[in-house]
Coordinates of C-alpha atoms and ligand atoms in Angstrom, one line a residue:
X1 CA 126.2 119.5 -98.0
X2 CA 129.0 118.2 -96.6
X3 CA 131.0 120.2 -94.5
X4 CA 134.1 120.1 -92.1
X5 CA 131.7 120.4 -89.1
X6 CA 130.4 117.3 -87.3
X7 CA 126.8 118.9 -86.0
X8 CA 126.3 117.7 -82.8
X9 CA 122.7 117.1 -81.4
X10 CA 121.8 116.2 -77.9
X11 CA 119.0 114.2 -76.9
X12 CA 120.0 113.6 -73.2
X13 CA 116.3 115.2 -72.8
X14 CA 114.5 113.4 -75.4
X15 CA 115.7 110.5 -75.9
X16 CA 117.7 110.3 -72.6
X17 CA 114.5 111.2 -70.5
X18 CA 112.9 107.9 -71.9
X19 CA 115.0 105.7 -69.5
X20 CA 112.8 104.5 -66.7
X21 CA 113.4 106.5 -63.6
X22 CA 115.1 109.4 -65.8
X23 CA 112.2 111.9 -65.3
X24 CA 113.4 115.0 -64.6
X25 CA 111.2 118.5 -64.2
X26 CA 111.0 121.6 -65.6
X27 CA 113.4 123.2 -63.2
X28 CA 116.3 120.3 -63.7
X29 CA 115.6 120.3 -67.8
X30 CA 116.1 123.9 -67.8
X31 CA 119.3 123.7 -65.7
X32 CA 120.6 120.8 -68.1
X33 CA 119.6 122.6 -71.8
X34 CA 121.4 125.5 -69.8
X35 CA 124.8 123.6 -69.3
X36 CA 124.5 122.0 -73.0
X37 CA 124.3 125.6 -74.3
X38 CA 127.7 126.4 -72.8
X39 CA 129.0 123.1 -73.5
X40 CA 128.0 124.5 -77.1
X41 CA 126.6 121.7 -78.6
X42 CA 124.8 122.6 -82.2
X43 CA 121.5 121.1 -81.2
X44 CA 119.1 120.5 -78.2
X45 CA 116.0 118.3 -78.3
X46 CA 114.6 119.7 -75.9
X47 CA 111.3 116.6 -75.8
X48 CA 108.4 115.5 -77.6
X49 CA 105.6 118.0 -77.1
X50 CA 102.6 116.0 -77.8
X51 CA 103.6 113.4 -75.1
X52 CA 102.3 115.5 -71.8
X53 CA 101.6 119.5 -70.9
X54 CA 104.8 118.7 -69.3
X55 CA 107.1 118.1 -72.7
X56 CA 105.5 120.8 -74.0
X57 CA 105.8 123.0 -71.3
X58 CA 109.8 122.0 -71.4
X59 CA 110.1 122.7 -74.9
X60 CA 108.6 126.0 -75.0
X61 CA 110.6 126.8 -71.5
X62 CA 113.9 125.9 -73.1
X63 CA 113.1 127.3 -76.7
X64 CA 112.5 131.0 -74.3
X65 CA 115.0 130.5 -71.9
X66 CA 118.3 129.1 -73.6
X67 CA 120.1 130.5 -76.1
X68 CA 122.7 129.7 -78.8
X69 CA 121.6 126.0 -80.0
X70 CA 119.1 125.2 -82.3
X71 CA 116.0 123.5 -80.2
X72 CA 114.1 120.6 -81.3
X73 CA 110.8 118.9 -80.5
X74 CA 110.3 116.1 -81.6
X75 CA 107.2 114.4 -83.6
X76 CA 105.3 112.0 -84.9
X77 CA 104.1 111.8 -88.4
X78 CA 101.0 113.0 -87.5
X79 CA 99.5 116.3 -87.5
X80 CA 98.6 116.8 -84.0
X81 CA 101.9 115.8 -83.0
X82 CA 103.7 118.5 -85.4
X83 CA 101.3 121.0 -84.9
X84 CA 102.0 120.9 -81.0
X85 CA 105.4 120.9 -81.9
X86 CA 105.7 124.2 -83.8
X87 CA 103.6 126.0 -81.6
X88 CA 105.7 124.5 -78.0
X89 CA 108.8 126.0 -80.6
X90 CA 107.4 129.1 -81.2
X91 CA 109.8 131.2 -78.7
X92 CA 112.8 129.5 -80.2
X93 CA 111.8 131.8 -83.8
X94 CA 114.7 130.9 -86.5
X95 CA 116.7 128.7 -83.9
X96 CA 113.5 125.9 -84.3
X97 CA 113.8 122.6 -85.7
X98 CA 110.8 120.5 -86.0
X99 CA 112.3 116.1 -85.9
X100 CA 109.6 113.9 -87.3
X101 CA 109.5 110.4 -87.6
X102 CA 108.0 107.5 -89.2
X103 CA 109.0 104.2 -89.7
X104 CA 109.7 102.7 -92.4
X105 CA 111.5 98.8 -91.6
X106 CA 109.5 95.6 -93.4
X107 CA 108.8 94.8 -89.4
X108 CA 107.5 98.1 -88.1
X109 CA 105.7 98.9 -91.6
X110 CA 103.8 95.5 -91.7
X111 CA 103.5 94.4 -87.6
X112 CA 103.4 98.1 -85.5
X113 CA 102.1 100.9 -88.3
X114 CA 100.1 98.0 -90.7
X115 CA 101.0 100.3 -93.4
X116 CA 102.0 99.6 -97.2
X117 CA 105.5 101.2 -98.5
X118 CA 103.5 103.9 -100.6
X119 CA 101.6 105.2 -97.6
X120 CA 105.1 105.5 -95.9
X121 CA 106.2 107.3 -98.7
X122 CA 102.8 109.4 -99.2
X123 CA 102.8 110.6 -95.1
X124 CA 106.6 111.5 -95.2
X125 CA 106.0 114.1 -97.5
X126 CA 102.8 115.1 -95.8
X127 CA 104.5 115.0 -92.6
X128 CA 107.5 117.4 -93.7
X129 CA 105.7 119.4 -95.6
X130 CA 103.2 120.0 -92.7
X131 CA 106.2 120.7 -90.6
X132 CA 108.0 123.2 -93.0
X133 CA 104.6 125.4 -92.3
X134 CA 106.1 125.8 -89.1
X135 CA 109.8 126.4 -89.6
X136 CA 112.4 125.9 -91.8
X137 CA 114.5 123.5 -90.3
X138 CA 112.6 120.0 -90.9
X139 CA 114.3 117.1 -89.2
X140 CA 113.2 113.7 -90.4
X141 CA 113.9 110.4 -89.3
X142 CA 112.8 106.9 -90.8
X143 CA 112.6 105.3 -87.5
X144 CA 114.3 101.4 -87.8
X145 CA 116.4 102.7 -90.8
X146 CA 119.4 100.5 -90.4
X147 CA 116.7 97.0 -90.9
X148 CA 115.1 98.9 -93.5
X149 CA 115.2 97.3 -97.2
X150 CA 118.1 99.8 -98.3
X151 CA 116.1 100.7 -101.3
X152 CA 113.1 101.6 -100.2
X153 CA 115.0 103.6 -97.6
X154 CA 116.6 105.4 -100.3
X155 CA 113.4 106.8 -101.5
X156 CA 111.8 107.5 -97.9
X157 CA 115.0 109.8 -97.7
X158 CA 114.3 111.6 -101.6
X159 CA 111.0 111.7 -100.6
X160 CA 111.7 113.8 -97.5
X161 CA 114.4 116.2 -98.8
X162 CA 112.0 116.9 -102.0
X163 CA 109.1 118.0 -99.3
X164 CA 111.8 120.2 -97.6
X165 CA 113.3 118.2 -95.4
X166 CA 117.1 119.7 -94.3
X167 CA 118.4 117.1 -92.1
X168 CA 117.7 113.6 -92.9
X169 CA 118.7 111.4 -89.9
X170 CA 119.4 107.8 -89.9
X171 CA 118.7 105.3 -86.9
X172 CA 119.8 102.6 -85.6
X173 CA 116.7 102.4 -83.6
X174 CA 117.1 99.1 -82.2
X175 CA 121.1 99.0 -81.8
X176 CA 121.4 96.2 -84.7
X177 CA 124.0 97.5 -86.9
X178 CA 128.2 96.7 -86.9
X179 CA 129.9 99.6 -88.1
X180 CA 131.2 98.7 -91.4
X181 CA 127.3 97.6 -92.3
X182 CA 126.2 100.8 -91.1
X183 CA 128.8 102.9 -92.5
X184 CA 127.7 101.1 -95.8
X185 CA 124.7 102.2 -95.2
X186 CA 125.5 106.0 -95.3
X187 CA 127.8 105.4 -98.4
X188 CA 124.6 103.9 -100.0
X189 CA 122.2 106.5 -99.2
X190 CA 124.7 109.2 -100.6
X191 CA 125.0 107.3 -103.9
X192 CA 121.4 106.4 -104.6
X193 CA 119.5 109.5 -103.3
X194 CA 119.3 111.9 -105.5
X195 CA 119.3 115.1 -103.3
X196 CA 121.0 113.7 -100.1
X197 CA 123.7 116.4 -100.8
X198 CA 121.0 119.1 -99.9
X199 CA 120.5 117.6 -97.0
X200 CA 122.5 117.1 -93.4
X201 CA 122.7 113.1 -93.1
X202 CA 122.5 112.4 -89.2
X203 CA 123.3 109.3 -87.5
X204 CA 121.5 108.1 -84.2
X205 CA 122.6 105.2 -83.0
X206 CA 121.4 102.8 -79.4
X207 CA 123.9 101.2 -78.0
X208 CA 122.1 97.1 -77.5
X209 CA 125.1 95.9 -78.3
X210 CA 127.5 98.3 -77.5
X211 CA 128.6 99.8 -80.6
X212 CA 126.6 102.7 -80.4
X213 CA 129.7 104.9 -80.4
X214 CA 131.6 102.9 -83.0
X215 CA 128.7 102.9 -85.4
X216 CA 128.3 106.5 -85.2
X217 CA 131.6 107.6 -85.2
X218 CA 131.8 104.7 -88.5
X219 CA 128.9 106.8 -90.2
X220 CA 131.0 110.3 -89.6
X221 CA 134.1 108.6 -91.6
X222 CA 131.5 107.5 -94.2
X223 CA 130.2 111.2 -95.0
X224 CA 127.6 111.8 -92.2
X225 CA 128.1 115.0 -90.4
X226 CA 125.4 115.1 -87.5
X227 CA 125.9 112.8 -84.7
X228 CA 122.7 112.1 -82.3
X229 CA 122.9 111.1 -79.1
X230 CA 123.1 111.7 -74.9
X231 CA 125.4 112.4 -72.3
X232 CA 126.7 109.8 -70.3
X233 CA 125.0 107.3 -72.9
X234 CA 121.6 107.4 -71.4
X235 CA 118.6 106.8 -72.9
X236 CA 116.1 103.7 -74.1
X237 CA 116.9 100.4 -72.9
X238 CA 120.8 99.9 -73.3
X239 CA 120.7 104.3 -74.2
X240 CA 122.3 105.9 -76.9
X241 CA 125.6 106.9 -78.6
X242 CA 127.3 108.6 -75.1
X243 CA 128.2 111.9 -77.0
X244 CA 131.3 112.4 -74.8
X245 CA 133.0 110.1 -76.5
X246 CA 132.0 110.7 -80.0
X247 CA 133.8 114.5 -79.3
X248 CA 136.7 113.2 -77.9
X249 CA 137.3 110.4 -80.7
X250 CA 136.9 113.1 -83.1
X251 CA 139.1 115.3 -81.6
X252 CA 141.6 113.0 -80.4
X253 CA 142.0 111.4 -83.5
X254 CA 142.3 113.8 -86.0
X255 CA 144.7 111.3 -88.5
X256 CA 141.2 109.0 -88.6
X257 CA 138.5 111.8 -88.9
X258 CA 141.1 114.0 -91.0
X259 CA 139.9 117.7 -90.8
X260 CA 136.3 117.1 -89.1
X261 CA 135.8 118.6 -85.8
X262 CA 133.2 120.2 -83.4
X263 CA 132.3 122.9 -82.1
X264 CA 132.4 121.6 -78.4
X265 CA 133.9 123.1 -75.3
X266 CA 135.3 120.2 -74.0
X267 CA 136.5 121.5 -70.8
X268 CA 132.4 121.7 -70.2
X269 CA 132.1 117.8 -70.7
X270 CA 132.7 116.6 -66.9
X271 CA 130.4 119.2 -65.5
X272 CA 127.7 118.4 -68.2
X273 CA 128.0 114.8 -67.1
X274 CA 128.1 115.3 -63.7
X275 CA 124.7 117.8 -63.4
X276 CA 123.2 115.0 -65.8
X277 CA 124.0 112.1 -63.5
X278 CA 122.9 113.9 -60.5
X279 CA 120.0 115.4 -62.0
X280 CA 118.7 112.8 -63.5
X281 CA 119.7 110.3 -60.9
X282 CA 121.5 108.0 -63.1
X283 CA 124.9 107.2 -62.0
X284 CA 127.9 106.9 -63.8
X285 CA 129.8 103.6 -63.7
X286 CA 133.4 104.1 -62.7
X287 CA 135.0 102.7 -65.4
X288 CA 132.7 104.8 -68.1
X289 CA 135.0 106.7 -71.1
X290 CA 136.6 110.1 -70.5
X291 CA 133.8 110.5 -67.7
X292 CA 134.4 107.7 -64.9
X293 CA 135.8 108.5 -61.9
X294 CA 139.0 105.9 -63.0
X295 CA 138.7 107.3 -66.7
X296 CA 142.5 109.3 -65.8
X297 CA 143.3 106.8 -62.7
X298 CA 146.3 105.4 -62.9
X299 CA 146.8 101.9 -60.6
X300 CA 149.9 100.1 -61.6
X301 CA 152.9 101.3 -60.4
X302 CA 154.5 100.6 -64.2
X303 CA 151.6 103.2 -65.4
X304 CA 152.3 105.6 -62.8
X305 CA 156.1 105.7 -63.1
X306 CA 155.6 106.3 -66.9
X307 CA 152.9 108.9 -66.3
X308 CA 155.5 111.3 -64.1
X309 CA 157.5 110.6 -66.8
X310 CA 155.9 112.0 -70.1
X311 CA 152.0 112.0 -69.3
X312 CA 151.3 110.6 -73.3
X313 CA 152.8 107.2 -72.0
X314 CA 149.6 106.4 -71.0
X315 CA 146.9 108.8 -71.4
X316 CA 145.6 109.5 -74.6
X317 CA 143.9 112.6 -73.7
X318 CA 144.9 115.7 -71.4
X319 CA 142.1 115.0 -68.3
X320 CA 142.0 118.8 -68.2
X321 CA 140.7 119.2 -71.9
X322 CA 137.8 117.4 -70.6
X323 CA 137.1 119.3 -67.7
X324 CA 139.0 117.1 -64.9
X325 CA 141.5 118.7 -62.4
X326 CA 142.6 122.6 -62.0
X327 CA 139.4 122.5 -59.3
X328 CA 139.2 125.7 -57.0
X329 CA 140.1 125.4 -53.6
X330 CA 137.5 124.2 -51.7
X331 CA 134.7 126.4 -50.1
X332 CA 134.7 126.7 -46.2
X333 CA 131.8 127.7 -43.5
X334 CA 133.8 131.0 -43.7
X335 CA 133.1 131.5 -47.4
X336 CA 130.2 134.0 -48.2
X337 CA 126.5 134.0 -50.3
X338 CA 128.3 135.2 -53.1
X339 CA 131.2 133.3 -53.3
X340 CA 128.5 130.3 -53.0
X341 CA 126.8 131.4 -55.8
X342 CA 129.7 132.3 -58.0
X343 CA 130.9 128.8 -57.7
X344 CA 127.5 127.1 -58.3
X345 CA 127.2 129.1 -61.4
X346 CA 130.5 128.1 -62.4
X347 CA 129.1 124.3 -61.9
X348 CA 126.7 125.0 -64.0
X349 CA 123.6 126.1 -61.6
X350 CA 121.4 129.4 -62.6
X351 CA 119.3 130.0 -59.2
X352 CA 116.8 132.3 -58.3
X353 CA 117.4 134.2 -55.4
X354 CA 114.4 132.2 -53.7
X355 CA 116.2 128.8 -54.4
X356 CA 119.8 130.6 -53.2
X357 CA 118.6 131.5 -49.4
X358 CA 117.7 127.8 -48.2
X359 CA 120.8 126.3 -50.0
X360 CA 122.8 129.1 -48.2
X361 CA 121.4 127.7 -44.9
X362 CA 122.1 124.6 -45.8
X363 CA 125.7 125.4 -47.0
X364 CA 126.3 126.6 -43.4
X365 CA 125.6 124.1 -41.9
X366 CA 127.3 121.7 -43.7
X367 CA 130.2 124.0 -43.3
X368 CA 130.0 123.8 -39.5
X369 CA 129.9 120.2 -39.7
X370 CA 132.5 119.7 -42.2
X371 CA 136.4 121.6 -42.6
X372 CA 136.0 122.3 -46.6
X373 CA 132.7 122.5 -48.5
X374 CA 133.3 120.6 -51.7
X375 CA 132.1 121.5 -55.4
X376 CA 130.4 117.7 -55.0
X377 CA 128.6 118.9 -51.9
X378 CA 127.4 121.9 -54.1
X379 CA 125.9 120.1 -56.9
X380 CA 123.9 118.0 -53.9
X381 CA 122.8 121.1 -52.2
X382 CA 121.6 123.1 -55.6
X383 CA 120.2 119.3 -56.9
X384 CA 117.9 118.5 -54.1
X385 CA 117.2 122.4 -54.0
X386 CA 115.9 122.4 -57.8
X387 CA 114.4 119.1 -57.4
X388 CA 111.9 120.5 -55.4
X389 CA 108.7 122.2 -56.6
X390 CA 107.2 125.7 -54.6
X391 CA 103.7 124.4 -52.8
X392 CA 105.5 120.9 -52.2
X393 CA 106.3 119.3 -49.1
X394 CA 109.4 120.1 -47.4
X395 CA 111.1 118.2 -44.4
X396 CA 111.7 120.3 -41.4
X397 CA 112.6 117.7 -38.9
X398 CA 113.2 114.2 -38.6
X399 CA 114.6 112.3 -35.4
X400 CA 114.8 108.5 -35.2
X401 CA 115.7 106.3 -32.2
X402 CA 117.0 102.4 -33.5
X403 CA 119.3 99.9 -32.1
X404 CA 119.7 96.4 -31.3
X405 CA 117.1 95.6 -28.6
X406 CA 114.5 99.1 -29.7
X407 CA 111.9 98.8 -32.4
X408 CA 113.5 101.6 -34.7
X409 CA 110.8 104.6 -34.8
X410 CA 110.8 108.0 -36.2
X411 CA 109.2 110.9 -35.7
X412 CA 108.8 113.1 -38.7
X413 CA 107.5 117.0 -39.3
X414 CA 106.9 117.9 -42.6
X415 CA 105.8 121.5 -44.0
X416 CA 103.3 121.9 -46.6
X417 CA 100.7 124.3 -47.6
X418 CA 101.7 126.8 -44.5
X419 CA 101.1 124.0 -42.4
X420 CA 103.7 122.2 -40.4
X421 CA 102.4 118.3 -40.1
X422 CA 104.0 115.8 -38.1
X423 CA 103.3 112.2 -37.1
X424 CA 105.6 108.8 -36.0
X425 CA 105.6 105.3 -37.3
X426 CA 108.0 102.5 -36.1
X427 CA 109.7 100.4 -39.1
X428 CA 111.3 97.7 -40.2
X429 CA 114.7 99.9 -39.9
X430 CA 115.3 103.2 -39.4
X431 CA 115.2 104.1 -43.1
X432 CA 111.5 102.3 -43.2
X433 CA 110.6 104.3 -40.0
X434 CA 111.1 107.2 -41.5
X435 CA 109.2 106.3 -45.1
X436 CA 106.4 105.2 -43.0
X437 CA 106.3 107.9 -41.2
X438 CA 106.2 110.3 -44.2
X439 CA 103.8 108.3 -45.9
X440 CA 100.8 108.9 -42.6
X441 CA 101.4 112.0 -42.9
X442 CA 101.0 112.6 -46.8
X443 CA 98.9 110.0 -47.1
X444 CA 100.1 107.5 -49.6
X445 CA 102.1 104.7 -49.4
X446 CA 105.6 104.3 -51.7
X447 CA 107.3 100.6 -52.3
X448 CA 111.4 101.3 -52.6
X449 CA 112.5 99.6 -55.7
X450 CA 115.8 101.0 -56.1
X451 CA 118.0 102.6 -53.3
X452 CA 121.6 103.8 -53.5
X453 CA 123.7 105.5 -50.9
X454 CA 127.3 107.0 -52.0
X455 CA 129.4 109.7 -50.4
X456 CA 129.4 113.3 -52.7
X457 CA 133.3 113.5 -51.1
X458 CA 135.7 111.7 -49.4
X459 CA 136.3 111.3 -45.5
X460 CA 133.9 110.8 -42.3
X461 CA 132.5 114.3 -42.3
X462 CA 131.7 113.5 -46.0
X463 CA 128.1 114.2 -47.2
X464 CA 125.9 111.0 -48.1
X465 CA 123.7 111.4 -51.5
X466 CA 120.7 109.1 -51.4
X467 CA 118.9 107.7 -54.6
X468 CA 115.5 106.0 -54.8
X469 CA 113.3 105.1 -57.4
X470 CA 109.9 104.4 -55.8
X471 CA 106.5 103.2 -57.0
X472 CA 103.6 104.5 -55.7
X473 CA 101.4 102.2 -57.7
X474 CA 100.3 104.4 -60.8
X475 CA 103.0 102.5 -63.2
X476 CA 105.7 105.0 -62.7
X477 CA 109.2 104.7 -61.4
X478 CA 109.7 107.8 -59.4
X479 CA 113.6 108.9 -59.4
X480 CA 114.2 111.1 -55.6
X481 CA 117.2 112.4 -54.2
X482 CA 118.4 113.9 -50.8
X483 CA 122.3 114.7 -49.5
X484 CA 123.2 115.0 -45.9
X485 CA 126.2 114.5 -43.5
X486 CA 123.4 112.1 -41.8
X487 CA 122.1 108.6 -44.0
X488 CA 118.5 108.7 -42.5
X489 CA 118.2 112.5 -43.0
X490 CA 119.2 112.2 -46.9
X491 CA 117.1 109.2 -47.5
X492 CA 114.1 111.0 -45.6
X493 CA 115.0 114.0 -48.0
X494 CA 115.2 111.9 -51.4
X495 CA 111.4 110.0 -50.3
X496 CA 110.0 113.6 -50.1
X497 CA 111.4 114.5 -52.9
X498 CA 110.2 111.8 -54.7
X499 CA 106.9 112.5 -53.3
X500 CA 107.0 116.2 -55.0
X501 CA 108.0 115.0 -58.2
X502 CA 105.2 112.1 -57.8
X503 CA 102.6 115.3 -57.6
X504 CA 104.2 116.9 -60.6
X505 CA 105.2 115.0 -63.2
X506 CA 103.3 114.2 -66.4
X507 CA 101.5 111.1 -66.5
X508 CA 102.6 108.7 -69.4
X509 CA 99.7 108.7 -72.3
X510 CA 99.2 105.2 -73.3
X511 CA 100.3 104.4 -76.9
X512 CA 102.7 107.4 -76.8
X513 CA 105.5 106.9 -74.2
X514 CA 108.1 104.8 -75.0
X515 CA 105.8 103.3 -78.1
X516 CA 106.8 105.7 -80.2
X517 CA 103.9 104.1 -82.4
Ligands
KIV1 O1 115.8 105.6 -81.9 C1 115.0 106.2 -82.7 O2 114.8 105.8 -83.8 C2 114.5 107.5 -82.3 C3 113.9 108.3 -83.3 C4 112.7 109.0 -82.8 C5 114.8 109.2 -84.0 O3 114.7 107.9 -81.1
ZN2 ZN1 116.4 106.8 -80.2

């Protein structure tokens, strides 16, 4: 089955989700699966249904709500697991894929599963077969299968394509593998098994030590033709193959991957990376591939010179082919509802027109405090907007005194329920003061373990974007974020905000999240 098409399959909310602090809700996956779709990638995982009522509340959403990609859950090798998966996929009808895994490495067979090779063998079949009763499209994955004996892994991979099985992936779960190795591997597989060629072999690779990318994009030269992975490289521990740049090494290199391309919109690819960042609350390091905010930046006078001269000098890739310049001018406080909403869909927001009316108020007054409105201050103002959840408490005020000789205090009002609450706390800052007073008023108390402050645009008008991750002492990391022209203002905005997304998100189930037992 081998084809000029490199599939491309997104687990940015699967796979991506599981990095601490990436939870995101219903509303923010929606708005990301959305903006995958018209990135047009082949395939979305969409999460893992039996982990909360949240995954599979997200996976049936997306399955409904998005169309164009095939939309995966994904599953154990159990049959709770798969059945909760083809019923969460139900909406998606011929567009669902079912991803099941087992593993199948000497370590995770005898130390995490304590089960002998034939039972590996006997539940893969089970597990597919059990699958194909929901759909047609059967993903399986021998979790571990780069330190798996390659033998044995050649008949875990028979095993599943004879019980149906039409894409059989291949993970580097633990990021061990160097390319050659791993694109050895593949050559392996497709010599010793006897069906692989009615199969899709699919490569997912973690990025430990940073070859993530290179072993994937080794695999694609060695005959696989789905590549797994997550925008802006997020995802478990070190995160996964950053899919941005398998695309653009594919399509930039067409004398290496002769023929092969994808179906990608590239000009999508900033915009996808930007709503993930800022919806996810992970930030992009400057320096990051095709992405970064130096990825086309130009220092040295030599580069520059040679840049004005013939722009292939020293760039590799048009910046526009991957979404970067030709931005609209910049909105104003003159600029009307629907010119608002016309860009933010163009950014890659769908609103309702309950979400549009406070983010109007709030683009006004940001225009009246600042000479252009900026696509950046957007994205803030429609994030922090579909960060929140209806029946969740809102900030309406917030005024703190501080300087050098004054014990910094706040005074907070907070809307919830109908109700408009307010109290005062002093702190140890003004930041603290304001914490402190949110937390008498909603009752619980929130430890800061991460906070970031960066300006959305340039200038002293520009718009400050808060990040927190907080811990309110139930073993979660909970990700909040708030913009404002004012610092205190956006950090009191991202610790409510992390407060609604405290009330709402799922709660991890022991021995499933992150365990992947
Ligand atoms: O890394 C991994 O092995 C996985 C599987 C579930 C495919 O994420
Ligand atoms: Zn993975």
């Amino acid at each position: 089955m081998n084809s000029d098409r490199v599939l491309i399959f997104d687990t940015t909310l699967r796979d991506g989700e599981q990095c601490p602090g990436a939870s995101m809700n219903l509303r923010e996956k929606l708005e990301i699966a959305r903006q995958l779709a018209r990135l047009k990638v082949d395939i979305i995982e969409a999460g893992f249904p039996i982990i909360s009522d949240g995954d599979f509340e997200a996976v049936e959403t997306i399955a409904r709500e998005v169309s164009g990609p095939i939309i995966a859950g994904l599953a154990r090798c159990v049959p709770k697991d798969i059945e909760a998966a083809g019923r969460s996929l139900l909406p998606a009808g011929e567009r669902a894929r079912i991803h099941v895994f087992l593993a199948t490495s000497k370590i995770h067979r005898e130390h995490k599963l304590r089960k002998a090779s034939e039972e590996i063998l006997r539940l893969t079949g089970e597990g597919v077969r059990q699958a194909k009763s929901y759909v047609s499209d059967v993903e399986f994955s021998p979790e571990d299968a780069s330190r798996t004996e390659p033998e044995f892994l050649a008949e875990v991979v028979q095993a599943a394509i004879e019980a149906g099985a039409t894409t059989v992936n291949i993970p580097d779960t633990v990021g061990y593998a160097m390319p050659g190795q791993y694109a050895d591997l593949i050559t392996y597989l497709r010599n010793h098994v006897r069906d692989i060629n009615k199969a899709v072999i699919s490569v997912h690779c973690h990025d430990d030590l940073g070859m993530a990318v290179a072993n994937s994009l080794a695999a694609v030269q060695a005959g696989a033709r789905q590549v797994e992975g997550t925008f802006n490289g997020i995802g478990e521990r070190a995160g996964n193959a950053a899919l941005e740049e398998v695309v653009m090494a594919i399509k930039t290199r067409p004398d290496v991957f002769a023929g092969l391309s994808t179906a990608v919109e590239t000009r999508e690819i900033l915009k996808t990376s930007r709503l993930i960042s800022r919806l996810s609350g992970l930030q992009v390091a400057r320096s990051k591939a095709i992405v970064g905010e130096n990825a086309f930046a130009h220092g040295s006078g030599i580069h520059q010179d040679g840049i004005l001269k013939m722009r292939e000098t020293y760039e590799i890739m048009d910046p526009q082919e991957v979404g970067w310049g030709g931005t609209d001018l910049p909105l104003t406080k003159h600029s009307g509802r629907h010119a608002m909403v016309a860009r933010l869909e163009q950014l890659g927001f769908t609103l309702t027109d309950g979400e549009i009316v406070p983010i109007f108020t709030r683009f006004k007054e940001l225009g009246d405090k600042k000479k252009f409105v900026y696509d950046d201050d957007l994205v803030a103002l429609a994030g922090d907007a579909v960060a929140g959840e209806t029946g969740a408490y809102s900030l309406e005020y917030i005024h703190v005194t501080s300087g050098s000789s004054t014990v910094p205090t706040a005074t907070v009002r907070i809307r919830h329920a109908g109700e408009t609450l307010q109290d005062s706390s002093p702190g140890n800052g003004a930041v603290d003061a304001a914490m402190k007073a949110i937390d008498r008023i909603v009752k619980r108390t929130g430890h800061l373990a991460v906070y970031l402050v960066e300006a959305v645009t340039e200038g002293q008008d520009a718009l400050g974007e808060v990040t927190l991750k907080v811990d309110f002492g139930d073993g979660r990391l909970i990700t909040g974020k708030g913009a404002s022209t004012d610092v205190i203002e956006a950090s009191a905005r991202a610790y409510v905000n992390a407060i609604n997304r405290a009330l709402v998100m799922p709660k991890p189930i022991p021995g499933v999240v992150g365990s992947l037992v």
